[in-house]
Amino acid sequence: MRIITGLYKGRHFDIPRSFKARPTTDFAKENIFNVIGGYIDLDGADALDLFSGTGSITLELLSRGCATVVSVESDRDHHAFITKCIAKIGASNCLALRADAFRYIKTCRRTFDFIFADPPYALRELPSIPSLVLSGNLLSPGGLFVFEHGRGHDFSQHPLFIDHREYGSVNFSMFRR
């Protein structure tokens, strides 16, 4: 896993072979962050990474200058890996939580300028995630929510949907409050 650009550009982290999570490919990550840059300036933004998995997006957000990043991952080993990576780059503006993303969405009382969610593609509740995130007050006015998902889902009818990008089998739906 590699950080694409920013303060920690080029840093590599070896993901343990035992991990179930798959990081967003470098190709997809680089392209979607180019698109995101057209919608929001991440420098100084408060960001939330739900279903953090390997922490690839969390690290990219830190590298791109986010003021704060909250990383939410329920798996014990993945959370420990994310925490280790954050410590390795010396980022003090990141809170890595070992928590259930659904519970976090329901109980969080702060807002974020940018939210990224990359749940397991086979997750039964996956279709409900955009509405759960956008129905609360998690996303600041003018904020951007990027949702990574597989090919079998179309969120273009959601009232806050603004864009869709596909890179191989990786799909991103974007929403703006």
PDB file of C-alpha atoms in Angstrom:
ATOM      1  CA  MET A   1       0.000   0.000   0.000  1.00  0.00           C
ATOM      2  CA  ARG A   2       1.369   3.402  -1.015  1.00  0.00           C
ATOM      3  CA  ILE A   3       0.542   7.035  -0.265  1.00  0.00           C
ATOM      4  CA  ILE A   4      -0.025   8.741  -3.622  1.00  0.00           C
ATOM      5  CA  THR A   5       0.788  12.391  -2.931  1.00  0.00           C
ATOM      6  CA  GLY A   6       1.224  15.096  -0.329  1.00  0.00           C
ATOM      7  CA  LEU A   7       3.312  15.319   2.806  1.00  0.00           C
ATOM      8  CA  TYR A   8       3.909  11.552   3.008  1.00  0.00           C
ATOM      9  CA  LYS A   9       4.059  10.894  -0.754  1.00  0.00           C
ATOM     10  CA  GLY A  10       5.652   7.593  -1.723  1.00  0.00           C
ATOM     11  CA  ARG A  11       5.561   6.028   1.750  1.00  0.00           C
ATOM     12  CA  HIS A  12       4.890   2.289   1.564  1.00  0.00           C
ATOM     13  CA  PHE A  13       3.219   0.066   4.142  1.00  0.00           C
ATOM     14  CA  ASP A  14       3.219  -3.724   3.915  1.00  0.00           C
ATOM     15  CA  ILE A  15      -0.226  -5.125   4.592  1.00  0.00           C
ATOM     16  CA  PRO A  16      -0.193  -8.447   6.458  1.00  0.00           C
ATOM     17  CA  ARG A  17      -1.235 -11.366   4.249  1.00  0.00           C
ATOM     18  CA  SER A  18      -3.810 -12.432   6.822  1.00  0.00           C
ATOM     19  CA  PHE A  19      -5.926  -9.293   6.230  1.00  0.00           C
ATOM     20  CA  LYS A  20      -9.408  -9.750   4.808  1.00  0.00           C
ATOM     21  CA  ALA A  21      -9.646  -6.123   3.678  1.00  0.00           C
ATOM     22  CA  ARG A  22      -8.529  -5.068   0.233  1.00  0.00           C
ATOM     23  CA  PRO A  23      -7.066  -1.579  -0.076  1.00  0.00           C
ATOM     24  CA  THR A  24      -8.413   0.688  -2.785  1.00  0.00           C
ATOM     25  CA  THR A  25      -6.053   0.167  -5.720  1.00  0.00           C
ATOM     26  CA  ASP A  26      -3.460   2.885  -6.347  1.00  0.00           C
ATOM     27  CA  PHE A  27      -4.998   3.465  -9.794  1.00  0.00           C
ATOM     28  CA  ALA A  28      -8.520   3.970  -8.407  1.00  0.00           C
ATOM     29  CA  LYS A  29      -7.279   5.973  -5.415  1.00  0.00           C
ATOM     30  CA  GLU A  30      -5.212   8.353  -7.546  1.00  0.00           C
ATOM     31  CA  ASN A  31      -8.066   8.918  -9.983  1.00  0.00           C
ATOM     32  CA  ILE A  32     -10.784   9.448  -7.387  1.00  0.00           C
ATOM     33  CA  PHE A  33      -8.615  11.880  -5.434  1.00  0.00           C
ATOM     34  CA  ASN A  34      -8.092  13.854  -8.654  1.00  0.00           C
ATOM     35  CA  VAL A  35     -11.880  14.049  -9.011  1.00  0.00           C
ATOM     36  CA  ILE A  36     -12.356  14.909  -5.307  1.00  0.00           C
ATOM     37  CA  GLY A  37      -9.947  17.831  -5.758  1.00  0.00           C
ATOM     38  CA  GLY A  38     -12.441  19.397  -8.160  1.00  0.00           C
ATOM     39  CA  TYR A  39     -15.130  19.361  -5.488  1.00  0.00           C
ATOM     40  CA  ILE A  40     -13.336  20.130  -2.230  1.00  0.00           C
ATOM     41  CA  ASP A  41      -9.992  21.367  -0.945  1.00  0.00           C
ATOM     42  CA  LEU A  42      -8.863  18.746   1.562  1.00  0.00           C
ATOM     43  CA  ASP A  43      -6.164  21.006   2.986  1.00  0.00           C
ATOM     44  CA  GLY A  44      -7.509  22.018   6.390  1.00  0.00           C
ATOM     45  CA  ALA A  45     -10.655  19.881   6.090  1.00  0.00           C
ATOM     46  CA  ASP A  46     -12.075  17.664   8.825  1.00  0.00           C
ATOM     47  CA  ALA A  47     -12.417  14.140   7.405  1.00  0.00           C
ATOM     48  CA  LEU A  48     -14.034  10.849   8.367  1.00  0.00           C
ATOM     49  CA  ASP A  49     -12.964   7.473   6.961  1.00  0.00           C
ATOM     50  CA  LEU A  50     -15.636   4.835   7.639  1.00  0.00           C
ATOM     51  CA  PHE A  51     -14.848   1.114   7.246  1.00  0.00           C
ATOM     52  CA  SER A  52     -11.157   2.076   7.147  1.00  0.00           C
ATOM     53  CA  GLY A  53      -9.879  -1.446   6.420  1.00  0.00           C
ATOM     54  CA  THR A  54      -6.159  -1.062   5.814  1.00  0.00           C
ATOM     55  CA  GLY A  55      -6.119   2.678   6.504  1.00  0.00           C
ATOM     56  CA  SER A  56      -5.093   3.531   2.951  1.00  0.00           C
ATOM     57  CA  ILE A  57      -7.613   6.378   2.635  1.00  0.00           C
ATOM     58  CA  THR A  58      -6.911   7.646   6.170  1.00  0.00           C
ATOM     59  CA  LEU A  59      -3.196   7.921   5.355  1.00  0.00           C
ATOM     60  CA  GLU A  60      -3.926   9.629   2.034  1.00  0.00           C
ATOM     61  CA  LEU A  61      -6.180  12.167   3.780  1.00  0.00           C
ATOM     62  CA  LEU A  62      -3.476  12.913   6.345  1.00  0.00           C
ATOM     63  CA  SER A  63      -0.896  13.303   3.590  1.00  0.00           C
ATOM     64  CA  ARG A  64      -3.146  15.718   1.696  1.00  0.00           C
ATOM     65  CA  GLY A  65      -3.342  18.122   4.631  1.00  0.00           C
ATOM     66  CA  CYS A  66      -6.612  17.387   6.403  1.00  0.00           C
ATOM     67  CA  ALA A  67      -6.793  19.232   9.722  1.00  0.00           C
ATOM     68  CA  THR A  68      -8.257  16.173  11.435  1.00  0.00           C
ATOM     69  CA  VAL A  69      -9.060  12.637  10.342  1.00  0.00           C
ATOM     70  CA  VAL A  70     -11.235  10.154  12.208  1.00  0.00           C
ATOM     71  CA  SER A  71     -10.679   6.571  11.090  1.00  0.00           C
ATOM     72  CA  VAL A  72     -13.353   4.019  12.047  1.00  0.00           C
ATOM     73  CA  GLU A  73     -12.574   0.290  11.768  1.00  0.00           C
ATOM     74  CA  SER A  74     -14.150  -2.562  13.725  1.00  0.00           C
ATOM     75  CA  ASP A  75     -11.596  -5.334  13.100  1.00  0.00           C
ATOM     76  CA  ARG A  76      -9.032  -5.533  15.917  1.00  0.00           C
ATOM     77  CA  ASP A  77      -6.055  -6.434  13.706  1.00  0.00           C
ATOM     78  CA  HIS A  78      -6.890  -3.834  11.054  1.00  0.00           C
ATOM     79  CA  HIS A  79      -7.323  -1.148  13.705  1.00  0.00           C
ATOM     80  CA  ALA A  80      -3.944  -2.060  15.225  1.00  0.00           C
ATOM     81  CA  PHE A  81      -2.328  -1.847  11.755  1.00  0.00           C
ATOM     82  CA  ILE A  82      -3.889   1.586  11.088  1.00  0.00           C
ATOM     83  CA  THR A  83      -2.729   2.836  14.480  1.00  0.00           C
ATOM     84  CA  LYS A  84       0.799   1.575  13.742  1.00  0.00           C
ATOM     85  CA  CYS A  85       0.856   3.307  10.330  1.00  0.00           C
ATOM     86  CA  ILE A  86      -0.352   6.602  11.812  1.00  0.00           C
ATOM     87  CA  ALA A  87       2.377   6.413  14.462  1.00  0.00           C
ATOM     88  CA  LYS A  88       4.963   5.568  11.784  1.00  0.00           C
ATOM     89  CA  ILE A  89       4.292   8.815   9.914  1.00  0.00           C
ATOM     90  CA  GLY A  90       3.977  10.759  13.180  1.00  0.00           C
ATOM     91  CA  ALA A  91       0.510  12.176  12.528  1.00  0.00           C
ATOM     92  CA  SER A  92      -1.004  13.580  15.701  1.00  0.00           C
ATOM     93  CA  ASN A  93      -4.180  14.888  14.028  1.00  0.00           C
ATOM     94  CA  CYS A  94      -5.779  11.474  13.520  1.00  0.00           C
ATOM     95  CA  LEU A  95      -8.087   9.554  15.804  1.00  0.00           C
ATOM     96  CA  ALA A  96      -8.233   5.839  14.951  1.00  0.00           C
ATOM     97  CA  LEU A  97     -11.291   4.282  16.542  1.00  0.00           C
ATOM     98  CA  ARG A  98     -11.963   0.587  16.880  1.00  0.00           C
ATOM     99  CA  ALA A  99     -15.714   0.828  16.467  1.00  0.00           C
ATOM    100  CA  ASP A 100     -18.680  -0.347  14.442  1.00  0.00           C
ATOM    101  CA  ALA A 101     -19.222   2.146  11.612  1.00  0.00           C
ATOM    102  CA  PHE A 102     -23.019   1.899  11.821  1.00  0.00           C
ATOM    103  CA  ARG A 103     -22.997   2.634  15.546  1.00  0.00           C
ATOM    104  CA  TYR A 104     -20.563   5.514  14.948  1.00  0.00           C
ATOM    105  CA  ILE A 105     -22.836   7.019  12.270  1.00  0.00           C
ATOM    106  CA  LYS A 106     -25.800   6.906  14.658  1.00  0.00           C
ATOM    107  CA  THR A 107     -24.007   8.337  17.705  1.00  0.00           C
ATOM    108  CA  CYS A 108     -21.506  10.833  16.260  1.00  0.00           C
ATOM    109  CA  ARG A 109     -22.267  14.433  17.204  1.00  0.00           C
ATOM    110  CA  ARG A 110     -19.688  16.244  15.093  1.00  0.00           C
ATOM    111  CA  THR A 111     -19.630  17.220  11.441  1.00  0.00           C
ATOM    112  CA  PHE A 112     -17.072  16.595   8.727  1.00  0.00           C
ATOM    113  CA  ASP A 113     -16.198  18.420   5.520  1.00  0.00           C
ATOM    114  CA  PHE A 114     -15.321  15.138   3.813  1.00  0.00           C
ATOM    115  CA  ILE A 115     -16.527  11.593   4.449  1.00  0.00           C
ATOM    116  CA  PHE A 116     -15.249   8.478   2.717  1.00  0.00           C
ATOM    117  CA  ALA A 117     -16.852   5.059   3.195  1.00  0.00           C
ATOM    118  CA  ASP A 118     -15.530   1.795   1.775  1.00  0.00           C
ATOM    119  CA  PRO A 119     -17.572  -1.038   3.304  1.00  0.00           C
ATOM    120  CA  PRO A 120     -17.092  -4.668   2.283  1.00  0.00           C
ATOM    121  CA  TYR A 121     -18.823  -4.996  -1.088  1.00  0.00           C
ATOM    122  CA  ALA A 122     -20.799  -8.047   0.103  1.00  0.00           C
ATOM    123  CA  LEU A 123     -22.164  -6.253   3.179  1.00  0.00           C
ATOM    124  CA  ARG A 124     -25.928  -6.797   3.338  1.00  0.00           C
ATOM    125  CA  GLU A 125     -26.533  -3.233   4.631  1.00  0.00           C
ATOM    126  CA  LEU A 126     -24.382  -1.595   1.920  1.00  0.00           C
ATOM    127  CA  PRO A 127     -27.321  -0.038  -0.018  1.00  0.00           C
ATOM    128  CA  SER A 128     -28.504   1.821   3.104  1.00  0.00           C
ATOM    129  CA  ILE A 129     -25.190   3.517   3.909  1.00  0.00           C
ATOM    130  CA  PRO A 130     -25.557   6.694   1.796  1.00  0.00           C
ATOM    131  CA  SER A 131     -28.951   7.454   3.334  1.00  0.00           C
ATOM    132  CA  LEU A 132     -27.671   6.717   6.846  1.00  0.00           C
ATOM    133  CA  VAL A 133     -24.683   9.025   6.425  1.00  0.00           C
ATOM    134  CA  LEU A 134     -26.603  11.798   4.674  1.00  0.00           C
ATOM    135  CA  SER A 135     -29.761  11.770   6.800  1.00  0.00           C
ATOM    136  CA  GLY A 136     -27.867  12.750   9.936  1.00  0.00           C
ATOM    137  CA  ASN A 137     -25.722  15.800  10.501  1.00  0.00           C
ATOM    138  CA  LEU A 138     -22.361  14.098   9.865  1.00  0.00           C
ATOM    139  CA  LEU A 139     -21.664  15.988   6.644  1.00  0.00           C
ATOM    140  CA  SER A 140     -21.127  19.738   6.872  1.00  0.00           C
ATOM    141  CA  PRO A 141     -23.063  22.024   4.501  1.00  0.00           C
ATOM    142  CA  GLY A 142     -21.098  22.003   1.238  1.00  0.00           C
ATOM    143  CA  GLY A 143     -19.309  18.833   2.359  1.00  0.00           C
ATOM    144  CA  LEU A 144     -18.560  15.869   0.128  1.00  0.00           C
ATOM    145  CA  PHE A 145     -19.359  12.199   0.780  1.00  0.00           C
ATOM    146  CA  VAL A 146     -17.581   9.592  -1.376  1.00  0.00           C
ATOM    147  CA  PHE A 147     -18.924   6.046  -1.251  1.00  0.00           C
ATOM    148  CA  GLU A 148     -16.912   3.152  -2.687  1.00  0.00           C
ATOM    149  CA  HIS A 149     -18.925   0.139  -3.824  1.00  0.00           C
ATOM    150  CA  GLY A 150     -19.100  -2.667  -6.360  1.00  0.00           C
ATOM    151  CA  ARG A 151     -20.786  -2.667  -9.763  1.00  0.00           C
ATOM    152  CA  GLY A 152     -24.158  -3.958  -8.606  1.00  0.00           C
ATOM    153  CA  HIS A 153     -25.356  -0.697  -7.031  1.00  0.00           C
ATOM    154  CA  ASP A 154     -26.693   2.539  -8.484  1.00  0.00           C
ATOM    155  CA  PHE A 155     -27.182   5.537  -6.204  1.00  0.00           C
ATOM    156  CA  SER A 156     -27.898   8.109  -8.927  1.00  0.00           C
ATOM    157  CA  GLN A 157     -31.522   8.575  -7.767  1.00  0.00           C
ATOM    158  CA  HIS A 158     -30.473   9.764  -4.301  1.00  0.00           C
ATOM    159  CA  PRO A 159     -31.383  13.473  -3.980  1.00  0.00           C
ATOM    160  CA  LEU A 160     -27.842  14.452  -2.903  1.00  0.00           C
ATOM    161  CA  PHE A 161     -26.047  12.380  -5.589  1.00  0.00           C
ATOM    162  CA  ILE A 162     -23.703  14.456  -7.786  1.00  0.00           C
ATOM    163  CA  ASP A 163     -21.293  12.127  -9.598  1.00  0.00           C
ATOM    164  CA  HIS A 164     -20.267   8.546 -10.270  1.00  0.00           C
ATOM    165  CA  ARG A 165     -16.871   7.222 -11.324  1.00  0.00           C
ATOM    166  CA  GLU A 166     -15.850   3.689 -12.253  1.00  0.00           C
ATOM    167  CA  TYR A 167     -12.292   2.361 -12.336  1.00  0.00           C
ATOM    168  CA  GLY A 168     -12.319  -1.311 -13.258  1.00  0.00           C
ATOM    169  CA  SER A 169     -14.527  -3.071 -10.720  1.00  0.00           C
ATOM    170  CA  VAL A 170     -14.272  -0.166  -8.253  1.00  0.00           C
ATOM    171  CA  ASN A 171     -17.152   2.316  -8.247  1.00  0.00           C
ATOM    172  CA  PHE A 172     -17.426   5.624  -6.435  1.00  0.00           C
ATOM    173  CA  SER A 173     -20.668   7.499  -5.908  1.00  0.00           C
ATOM    174  CA  MET A 174     -20.392  11.079  -4.693  1.00  0.00           C
ATOM    175  CA  PHE A 175     -22.878  13.118  -2.738  1.00  0.00           C
ATOM    176  CA  ARG A 176     -22.904  16.756  -1.662  1.00  0.00           C
ATOM    177  CA  ARG A 177     -24.874  18.426   1.091  1.00  0.00           C
TER     178      ARG A 177
END
